[in-house]
Amino acid sequence: MNMLVGAALAGEAIPQVSFSREAPEVDPIFAVIEAHKAARATWIGWVDRHCALELELPKEKRQSRVNVWDDEIIETDDPRWIEAEREVHRTSDAETDAACELVNVRPTTRAGLLALLNHAMLYDTDGEGWPRDLISDDGKRRRSWQTFLIENVTVALTMGLGLSEST
């Protein structure tokens, strides 16, 4: 089995390769990848805190619920629980926005394209890592994040990548 395929199947990072000895072109996708990593880490931090509070606090001190439809805040809840509920929801939205930006920004270099694909593979360890029900720009089609990723990669390859990576 090919080393890269084996790494992909094992969920490991695929080694990044430098394609040019010239000064590298700055690919905007790298900043977007870093922003997504940061947003995801922040969200996971709040999920962890929420889980810890769920174990620490009695049920009567954690009745508040915050979700996409409404906020149901119970004033007698522990303020840490209310904060965690709000932050899990807020940071989840921020992580989803950052994930969507990954498919809105077109990689301009081979290194950027590979970094995007590698990031997509690493962050989807269970098949649930990316948003599933996104609406296309025309507002008519609902598609998965992966479909938008494939479209973004196809456009990047069709439009051509930076000429500094000629190998």
PDB file of C-alpha atoms in Angstrom, residues 61-142:
ATOM      1  CA  LYS A  61     -27.914  23.927  39.344  1.00  0.00           C
ATOM      2  CA  ARG A  62     -27.647  23.123  35.620  1.00  0.00           C
ATOM      3  CA  GLN A  63     -31.108  23.470  34.125  1.00  0.00           C
ATOM      4  CA  SER A  64     -30.354  26.281  31.658  1.00  0.00           C
ATOM      5  CA  ARG A  65     -30.186  25.409  27.966  1.00  0.00           C
ATOM      6  CA  VAL A  66     -28.811  27.457  25.101  1.00  0.00           C
ATOM      7  CA  ASN A  67     -29.298  26.267  21.548  1.00  0.00           C
ATOM      8  CA  VAL A  68     -29.999  27.495  18.047  1.00  0.00           C
ATOM      9  CA  TRP A  69     -33.707  27.972  18.749  1.00  0.00           C
ATOM     10  CA  ASP A  70     -33.690  29.770  22.094  1.00  0.00           C
ATOM     11  CA  ASP A  71     -32.011  30.488  25.400  1.00  0.00           C
ATOM     12  CA  GLU A  72     -33.713  29.038  28.440  1.00  0.00           C
ATOM     13  CA  ILE A  73     -31.844  30.558  31.369  1.00  0.00           C
ATOM     14  CA  ILE A  74     -32.774  29.487  34.890  1.00  0.00           C
ATOM     15  CA  GLU A  75     -31.656  32.225  37.272  1.00  0.00           C
ATOM     16  CA  THR A  76     -30.972  29.788  40.125  1.00  0.00           C
ATOM     17  CA  ASP A  77     -28.410  27.866  38.039  1.00  0.00           C
ATOM     18  CA  ASP A  78     -24.723  28.073  38.828  1.00  0.00           C
ATOM     19  CA  PRO A  79     -23.357  31.033  36.828  1.00  0.00           C
ATOM     20  CA  ARG A  80     -20.532  28.814  35.533  1.00  0.00           C
ATOM     21  CA  TRP A  81     -23.129  26.496  33.982  1.00  0.00           C
ATOM     22  CA  ILE A  82     -24.924  29.376  32.270  1.00  0.00           C
ATOM     23  CA  GLU A  83     -21.609  30.697  30.954  1.00  0.00           C
ATOM     24  CA  ALA A  84     -20.590  27.246  29.702  1.00  0.00           C
ATOM     25  CA  GLU A  85     -23.949  26.746  27.956  1.00  0.00           C
ATOM     26  CA  ARG A  86     -23.610  30.092  26.186  1.00  0.00           C
ATOM     27  CA  GLU A  87     -19.958  29.570  25.273  1.00  0.00           C
ATOM     28  CA  VAL A  88     -20.417  26.040  23.935  1.00  0.00           C
ATOM     29  CA  HIS A  89     -23.114  27.375  21.622  1.00  0.00           C
ATOM     30  CA  ARG A  90     -21.172  30.514  20.631  1.00  0.00           C
ATOM     31  CA  THR A  91     -17.863  28.733  20.046  1.00  0.00           C
ATOM     32  CA  SER A  92     -19.581  25.920  18.146  1.00  0.00           C
ATOM     33  CA  ASP A  93     -20.989  28.533  15.774  1.00  0.00           C
ATOM     34  CA  ALA A  94     -17.549  30.136  15.453  1.00  0.00           C
ATOM     35  CA  GLU A  95     -15.977  26.741  14.667  1.00  0.00           C
ATOM     36  CA  THR A  96     -18.623  26.070  12.003  1.00  0.00           C
ATOM     37  CA  ASP A  97     -18.011  29.511  10.482  1.00  0.00           C
ATOM     38  CA  ALA A  98     -14.271  28.800  10.403  1.00  0.00           C
ATOM     39  CA  ALA A  99     -14.944  25.392   8.784  1.00  0.00           C
ATOM     40  CA  CYS A 100     -17.047  27.086   6.111  1.00  0.00           C
ATOM     41  CA  GLU A 101     -14.258  29.567   5.449  1.00  0.00           C
ATOM     42  CA  LEU A 102     -11.985  26.608   4.632  1.00  0.00           C
ATOM     43  CA  VAL A 103     -14.142  25.867   1.591  1.00  0.00           C
ATOM     44  CA  ASN A 104     -14.655  29.518   0.667  1.00  0.00           C
ATOM     45  CA  VAL A 105     -10.960  30.359   0.313  1.00  0.00           C
ATOM     46  CA  ARG A 106      -9.250  28.839  -2.708  1.00  0.00           C
ATOM     47  CA  PRO A 107      -5.750  27.465  -2.164  1.00  0.00           C
ATOM     48  CA  THR A 108      -3.240  29.118  -4.507  1.00  0.00           C
ATOM     49  CA  THR A 109      -0.299  26.755  -4.081  1.00  0.00           C
ATOM     50  CA  ARG A 110       0.250  23.010  -4.110  1.00  0.00           C
ATOM     51  CA  ALA A 111       1.477  23.236  -0.537  1.00  0.00           C
ATOM     52  CA  GLY A 112      -1.732  25.051   0.433  1.00  0.00           C
ATOM     53  CA  LEU A 113      -3.885  22.532  -1.406  1.00  0.00           C
ATOM     54  CA  LEU A 114      -2.133  19.634   0.322  1.00  0.00           C
ATOM     55  CA  ALA A 115      -2.373  21.390   3.698  1.00  0.00           C
ATOM     56  CA  LEU A 116      -6.123  21.888   3.214  1.00  0.00           C
ATOM     57  CA  LEU A 117      -6.691  18.252   2.270  1.00  0.00           C
ATOM     58  CA  ASN A 118      -4.500  17.043   5.115  1.00  0.00           C
ATOM     59  CA  HIS A 119      -6.347  19.276   7.596  1.00  0.00           C
ATOM     60  CA  ALA A 120      -9.701  18.028   6.310  1.00  0.00           C
ATOM     61  CA  MET A 121      -8.627  14.435   6.776  1.00  0.00           C
ATOM     62  CA  LEU A 122      -7.161  14.932  10.257  1.00  0.00           C
ATOM     63  CA  TYR A 123     -10.150  16.782  11.653  1.00  0.00           C
ATOM     64  CA  ASP A 124     -12.690  14.205  10.515  1.00  0.00           C
ATOM     65  CA  THR A 125     -11.727  11.249  12.667  1.00  0.00           C
ATOM     66  CA  ASP A 126     -15.232   9.839  13.033  1.00  0.00           C
ATOM     67  CA  GLY A 127     -17.130  10.990   9.954  1.00  0.00           C
ATOM     68  CA  GLU A 128     -18.780  13.753  11.981  1.00  0.00           C
ATOM     69  CA  GLY A 129     -16.022  16.372  11.920  1.00  0.00           C
ATOM     70  CA  TRP A 130     -17.509  18.778   9.397  1.00  0.00           C
ATOM     71  CA  PRO A 131     -20.868  20.513   8.916  1.00  0.00           C
ATOM     72  CA  ARG A 132     -23.339  18.400   6.933  1.00  0.00           C
ATOM     73  CA  ASP A 133     -26.209  20.608   5.938  1.00  0.00           C
ATOM     74  CA  LEU A 134     -24.787  23.741   4.330  1.00  0.00           C
ATOM     75  CA  ILE A 135     -26.694  25.899   1.871  1.00  0.00           C
ATOM     76  CA  SER A 136     -25.039  26.827  -1.421  1.00  0.00           C
ATOM     77  CA  ASP A 137     -24.548  30.462  -2.434  1.00  0.00           C
ATOM     78  CA  ASP A 138     -27.603  30.282  -4.674  1.00  0.00           C
ATOM     79  CA  GLY A 139     -29.682  29.374  -1.598  1.00  0.00           C
ATOM     80  CA  LYS A 140     -31.239  26.405  -3.383  1.00  0.00           C
ATOM     81  CA  ARG A 141     -29.032  23.416  -2.617  1.00  0.00           C
ATOM     82  CA  ARG A 142     -28.140  21.820   0.695  1.00  0.00           C
TER      83      ARG A 142
END
